[in-house]
Amino acid sequence: MPEIVKREERPYVALRGTVAMDGIAAFADRMGEVIGWLAAHEIAPNDAPFFKYDVVDMEAGLVMEIGFPVDDLHHGEGEIVTGVLPAGRYASVTHHGHPDGLLGATRDLLAWADEQGLEWDAQGDKWAARLEVYKSDPREVPDMNDWETELLFKLKD
């Protein structure tokens, strides 16, 4: 069941790109680039990796980031960007299962918020923070059907 949670701001480091709907998996495969950049700069992630959807346009494609929360704000380079996940209220739900089920979980979360009369912190297709947080470590949970993913979509203050 979805719920509303309050979150503090969190600095992060990520890889940013424009991705077609059918290119999300290939973009996700580039997470190693973020891990390598963090290691080269001796920066340790302090929480689970996430996908951040900055622009969601089903026809033109997505502007998204894959990254990790870190302790302090840093400066990126090239496709590696840094930023701060904003503080505030988020609609949250946890999906148990294969990431293929996230489309349905997202649809259900959007519908729930609509039923509750909640407003997103978004301007058209551009979101302040629309996250998928991958709680399961693939080294510990190799079967994607057993993964746990939290959806966190920022609500308007």
PDB file of C-alpha atoms in Angstrom:
ATOM      1  CA  MET A   1       0.000   0.000   0.000  1.00  0.00           C
ATOM      2  CA  PRO A   2       1.409   3.407  -0.899  1.00  0.00           C
ATOM      3  CA  GLU A   3       2.211   5.912   1.809  1.00  0.00           C
ATOM      4  CA  ILE A   4       3.516   9.454   2.145  1.00  0.00           C
ATOM      5  CA  VAL A   5       7.022   9.720   3.593  1.00  0.00           C
ATOM      6  CA  LYS A   6       9.156  12.730   4.485  1.00  0.00           C
ATOM      7  CA  ARG A   7      12.757  12.754   3.264  1.00  0.00           C
ATOM      8  CA  GLU A   8      15.741  14.995   3.907  1.00  0.00           C
ATOM      9  CA  GLU A   9      17.812  16.312   0.999  1.00  0.00           C
ATOM     10  CA  ARG A  10      20.543  13.942  -0.191  1.00  0.00           C
ATOM     11  CA  PRO A  11      23.597  14.739  -2.329  1.00  0.00           C
ATOM     12  CA  TYR A  12      24.246  12.249  -5.125  1.00  0.00           C
ATOM     13  CA  VAL A  13      26.503  11.329  -8.041  1.00  0.00           C
ATOM     14  CA  ALA A  14      24.971   9.915 -11.233  1.00  0.00           C
ATOM     15  CA  LEU A  15      25.322   9.213 -14.939  1.00  0.00           C
ATOM     16  CA  ARG A  16      22.853  11.341 -16.940  1.00  0.00           C
ATOM     17  CA  GLY A  17      21.478  10.556 -20.354  1.00  0.00           C
ATOM     18  CA  THR A  18      18.593  10.822 -22.775  1.00  0.00           C
ATOM     19  CA  VAL A  19      17.121   7.375 -23.212  1.00  0.00           C
ATOM     20  CA  ALA A  20      14.429   5.901 -25.457  1.00  0.00           C
ATOM     21  CA  MET A  21      11.785   3.846 -23.644  1.00  0.00           C
ATOM     22  CA  ASP A  22      13.283   0.637 -25.023  1.00  0.00           C
ATOM     23  CA  GLY A  23      16.816   1.721 -24.026  1.00  0.00           C
ATOM     24  CA  ILE A  24      16.432   1.769 -20.239  1.00  0.00           C
ATOM     25  CA  ALA A  25      18.073  -1.639 -19.740  1.00  0.00           C
ATOM     26  CA  ALA A  26      21.095  -0.679 -21.853  1.00  0.00           C
ATOM     27  CA  PHE A  27      21.434   2.582 -19.917  1.00  0.00           C
ATOM     28  CA  ALA A  28      21.168   0.678 -16.623  1.00  0.00           C
ATOM     29  CA  ASP A  29      24.065  -1.513 -17.763  1.00  0.00           C
ATOM     30  CA  ARG A  30      26.244   1.627 -17.585  1.00  0.00           C
ATOM     31  CA  MET A  31      25.949   1.805 -13.781  1.00  0.00           C
ATOM     32  CA  GLY A  32      29.506   0.465 -13.639  1.00  0.00           C
ATOM     33  CA  GLU A  33      30.677   3.819 -15.010  1.00  0.00           C
ATOM     34  CA  VAL A  34      29.258   5.573 -11.947  1.00  0.00           C
ATOM     35  CA  ILE A  35      30.808   2.998  -9.632  1.00  0.00           C
ATOM     36  CA  GLY A  36      34.171   3.419 -11.375  1.00  0.00           C
ATOM     37  CA  TRP A  37      33.996   7.219 -11.148  1.00  0.00           C
ATOM     38  CA  LEU A  38      33.138   7.066  -7.445  1.00  0.00           C
ATOM     39  CA  ALA A  39      36.016   4.641  -6.790  1.00  0.00           C
ATOM     40  CA  ALA A  40      38.488   6.772  -8.767  1.00  0.00           C
ATOM     41  CA  HIS A  41      37.515   9.796  -6.655  1.00  0.00           C
ATOM     42  CA  GLU A  42      37.478   7.800  -3.400  1.00  0.00           C
ATOM     43  CA  ILE A  43      33.815   8.605  -2.770  1.00  0.00           C
ATOM     44  CA  ALA A  44      31.707   5.962  -1.047  1.00  0.00           C
ATOM     45  CA  PRO A  45      27.988   5.607  -1.756  1.00  0.00           C
ATOM     46  CA  ASN A  46      25.943   5.766   1.451  1.00  0.00           C
ATOM     47  CA  ASP A  47      22.761   4.050   0.254  1.00  0.00           C
ATOM     48  CA  ALA A  48      21.187   1.973  -2.515  1.00  0.00           C
ATOM     49  CA  PRO A  49      21.488   2.901  -6.202  1.00  0.00           C
ATOM     50  CA  PHE A  50      18.605   4.671  -7.901  1.00  0.00           C
ATOM     51  CA  PHE A  51      17.171   5.629 -11.252  1.00  0.00           C
ATOM     52  CA  LYS A  52      15.983   9.249 -11.328  1.00  0.00           C
ATOM     53  CA  TYR A  53      13.549  10.182 -14.084  1.00  0.00           C
ATOM     54  CA  ASP A  54      13.949  13.912 -14.723  1.00  0.00           C
ATOM     55  CA  VAL A  55      11.791  14.056 -17.864  1.00  0.00           C
ATOM     56  CA  VAL A  56       9.208  11.393 -18.666  1.00  0.00           C
ATOM     57  CA  ASP A  57       8.006  11.707 -22.255  1.00  0.00           C
ATOM     58  CA  MET A  58       6.799   8.378 -23.608  1.00  0.00           C
ATOM     59  CA  GLU A  59       7.268   9.496 -27.224  1.00  0.00           C
ATOM     60  CA  ALA A  60      10.366  11.726 -27.183  1.00  0.00           C
ATOM     61  CA  GLY A  61      12.171   9.620 -24.574  1.00  0.00           C
ATOM     62  CA  LEU A  62      13.410   9.999 -21.044  1.00  0.00           C
ATOM     63  CA  VAL A  63      16.009  12.181 -19.447  1.00  0.00           C
ATOM     64  CA  MET A  64      17.255  10.072 -16.591  1.00  0.00           C
ATOM     65  CA  GLU A  65      20.087   9.527 -14.169  1.00  0.00           C
ATOM     66  CA  ILE A  66      21.444   6.378 -12.546  1.00  0.00           C
ATOM     67  CA  GLY A  67      23.383   7.027  -9.409  1.00  0.00           C
ATOM     68  CA  PHE A  68      24.078   6.763  -5.724  1.00  0.00           C
ATOM     69  CA  PRO A  69      23.513   8.983  -2.692  1.00  0.00           C
ATOM     70  CA  VAL A  70      26.775  10.237  -1.171  1.00  0.00           C
ATOM     71  CA  ASP A  71      27.701  12.185   1.960  1.00  0.00           C
ATOM     72  CA  ASP A  72      28.754  15.466   0.346  1.00  0.00           C
ATOM     73  CA  LEU A  73      28.110  17.441  -2.821  1.00  0.00           C
ATOM     74  CA  HIS A  74      30.826  16.946  -5.451  1.00  0.00           C
ATOM     75  CA  HIS A  75      31.583  18.195  -8.982  1.00  0.00           C
ATOM     76  CA  GLY A  76      30.926  15.841 -11.882  1.00  0.00           C
ATOM     77  CA  GLU A  77      32.588  15.647 -15.269  1.00  0.00           C
ATOM     78  CA  GLY A  78      31.330  14.608 -18.681  1.00  0.00           C
ATOM     79  CA  GLU A  79      28.180  12.529 -18.358  1.00  0.00           C
ATOM     80  CA  ILE A  80      28.770  12.158 -14.614  1.00  0.00           C
ATOM     81  CA  VAL A  81      26.628  14.733 -12.816  1.00  0.00           C
ATOM     82  CA  THR A  82      26.054  15.634  -9.213  1.00  0.00           C
ATOM     83  CA  GLY A  83      23.070  17.081  -7.482  1.00  0.00           C
ATOM     84  CA  VAL A  84      20.827  17.001  -4.467  1.00  0.00           C
ATOM     85  CA  LEU A  85      17.666  14.947  -4.145  1.00  0.00           C
ATOM     86  CA  PRO A  86      15.235  17.492  -2.701  1.00  0.00           C
ATOM     87  CA  ALA A  87      13.804  17.314   0.784  1.00  0.00           C
ATOM     88  CA  GLY A  88      10.064  17.046   1.155  1.00  0.00           C
ATOM     89  CA  ARG A  89       7.101  14.727   1.024  1.00  0.00           C
ATOM     90  CA  TYR A  90       7.194  11.736  -1.315  1.00  0.00           C
ATOM     91  CA  ALA A  91       4.607   9.168  -2.328  1.00  0.00           C
ATOM     92  CA  SER A  92       6.248   5.804  -1.717  1.00  0.00           C
ATOM     93  CA  VAL A  93       5.501   2.190  -2.482  1.00  0.00           C
ATOM     94  CA  THR A  94       7.730  -0.891  -2.498  1.00  0.00           C
ATOM     95  CA  HIS A  95       7.625  -3.294  -5.426  1.00  0.00           C
ATOM     96  CA  HIS A  96       8.635  -6.898  -4.745  1.00  0.00           C
ATOM     97  CA  GLY A  97       9.571  -8.725  -7.924  1.00  0.00           C
ATOM     98  CA  HIS A  98      11.220  -8.391 -11.305  1.00  0.00           C
ATOM     99  CA  PRO A  99      11.872  -4.821 -12.510  1.00  0.00           C
ATOM    100  CA  ASP A 100       9.564  -5.586 -15.463  1.00  0.00           C
ATOM    101  CA  GLY A 101       6.733  -5.095 -12.951  1.00  0.00           C
ATOM    102  CA  LEU A 102       7.753  -1.516 -12.194  1.00  0.00           C
ATOM    103  CA  LEU A 103       5.672  -0.101 -15.036  1.00  0.00           C
ATOM    104  CA  GLY A 104       2.523  -1.498 -13.400  1.00  0.00           C
ATOM    105  CA  ALA A 105       3.666  -0.416  -9.923  1.00  0.00           C
ATOM    106  CA  THR A 106       4.265   3.100 -11.270  1.00  0.00           C
ATOM    107  CA  ARG A 107       0.841   3.196 -12.917  1.00  0.00           C
ATOM    108  CA  ASP A 108      -0.756   2.064  -9.631  1.00  0.00           C
ATOM    109  CA  LEU A 109       1.148   4.683  -7.582  1.00  0.00           C
ATOM    110  CA  LEU A 110       0.125   7.457  -9.986  1.00  0.00           C
ATOM    111  CA  ALA A 111      -3.511   6.302  -9.809  1.00  0.00           C
ATOM    112  CA  TRP A 112      -3.423   6.100  -5.991  1.00  0.00           C
ATOM    113  CA  ALA A 113      -2.083   9.646  -5.721  1.00  0.00           C
ATOM    114  CA  ASP A 114      -4.768  10.863  -8.120  1.00  0.00           C
ATOM    115  CA  GLU A 115      -7.462   9.189  -5.980  1.00  0.00           C
ATOM    116  CA  GLN A 116      -5.978  10.870  -2.880  1.00  0.00           C
ATOM    117  CA  GLY A 117      -5.993  14.287  -4.572  1.00  0.00           C
ATOM    118  CA  LEU A 118      -2.206  14.606  -4.280  1.00  0.00           C
ATOM    119  CA  GLU A 119      -0.176  16.873  -6.567  1.00  0.00           C
ATOM    120  CA  TRP A 120       3.228  15.936  -7.961  1.00  0.00           C
ATOM    121  CA  ASP A 121       6.212  18.260  -7.800  1.00  0.00           C
ATOM    122  CA  ALA A 122       6.369  18.346 -11.582  1.00  0.00           C
ATOM    123  CA  GLN A 123       5.874  20.760 -14.443  1.00  0.00           C
ATOM    124  CA  GLY A 124       4.420  18.790 -17.316  1.00  0.00           C
ATOM    125  CA  ASP A 125       6.849  15.967 -18.098  1.00  0.00           C
ATOM    126  CA  LYS A 126       9.650  17.425 -15.920  1.00  0.00           C
ATOM    127  CA  TRP A 127       9.835  15.994 -12.370  1.00  0.00           C
ATOM    128  CA  ALA A 128      11.586  17.398  -9.285  1.00  0.00           C
ATOM    129  CA  ALA A 129      12.321  13.836  -8.120  1.00  0.00           C
ATOM    130  CA  ARG A 130      10.860  10.616  -9.488  1.00  0.00           C
ATOM    131  CA  LEU A 131      12.963   7.734  -8.191  1.00  0.00           C
ATOM    132  CA  GLU A 132      13.283   3.984  -8.353  1.00  0.00           C
ATOM    133  CA  VAL A 133      15.545   2.898  -5.492  1.00  0.00           C
ATOM    134  CA  TYR A 134      17.027  -0.577  -5.969  1.00  0.00           C
ATOM    135  CA  LYS A 135      17.181  -2.012  -2.443  1.00  0.00           C
ATOM    136  CA  SER A 136      18.409  -5.488  -3.461  1.00  0.00           C
ATOM    137  CA  ASP A 137      22.103  -6.090  -4.125  1.00  0.00           C
ATOM    138  CA  PRO A 138      22.335  -8.393  -7.190  1.00  0.00           C
ATOM    139  CA  ARG A 139      25.382 -10.088  -5.606  1.00  0.00           C
ATOM    140  CA  GLU A 140      23.202 -11.121  -2.660  1.00  0.00           C
ATOM    141  CA  VAL A 141      19.872 -11.507  -4.486  1.00  0.00           C
ATOM    142  CA  PRO A 142      20.745 -12.825  -7.963  1.00  0.00           C
ATOM    143  CA  ASP A 143      17.144 -13.729  -8.885  1.00  0.00           C
ATOM    144  CA  MET A 144      15.534 -10.507 -10.144  1.00  0.00           C
ATOM    145  CA  ASN A 145      12.122 -11.951  -9.251  1.00  0.00           C
ATOM    146  CA  ASP A 146      13.131 -11.544  -5.587  1.00  0.00           C
ATOM    147  CA  TRP A 147      14.256  -7.911  -5.853  1.00  0.00           C
ATOM    148  CA  GLU A 148      12.836  -5.089  -3.758  1.00  0.00           C
ATOM    149  CA  THR A 149      12.497  -1.662  -5.396  1.00  0.00           C
ATOM    150  CA  GLU A 150      11.068   1.441  -3.746  1.00  0.00           C
ATOM    151  CA  LEU A 151       9.289   4.035  -5.853  1.00  0.00           C
ATOM    152  CA  LEU A 152       9.615   7.562  -4.425  1.00  0.00           C
ATOM    153  CA  PHE A 153       7.832  10.370  -6.290  1.00  0.00           C
ATOM    154  CA  LYS A 154       8.108  13.883  -4.829  1.00  0.00           C
ATOM    155  CA  LEU A 155       4.883  15.645  -3.950  1.00  0.00           C
ATOM    156  CA  LYS A 156       4.304  19.374  -4.306  1.00  0.00           C
ATOM    157  CA  ASP A 157       5.000  21.186  -1.029  1.00  0.00           C
TER     158      ASP A 157
END
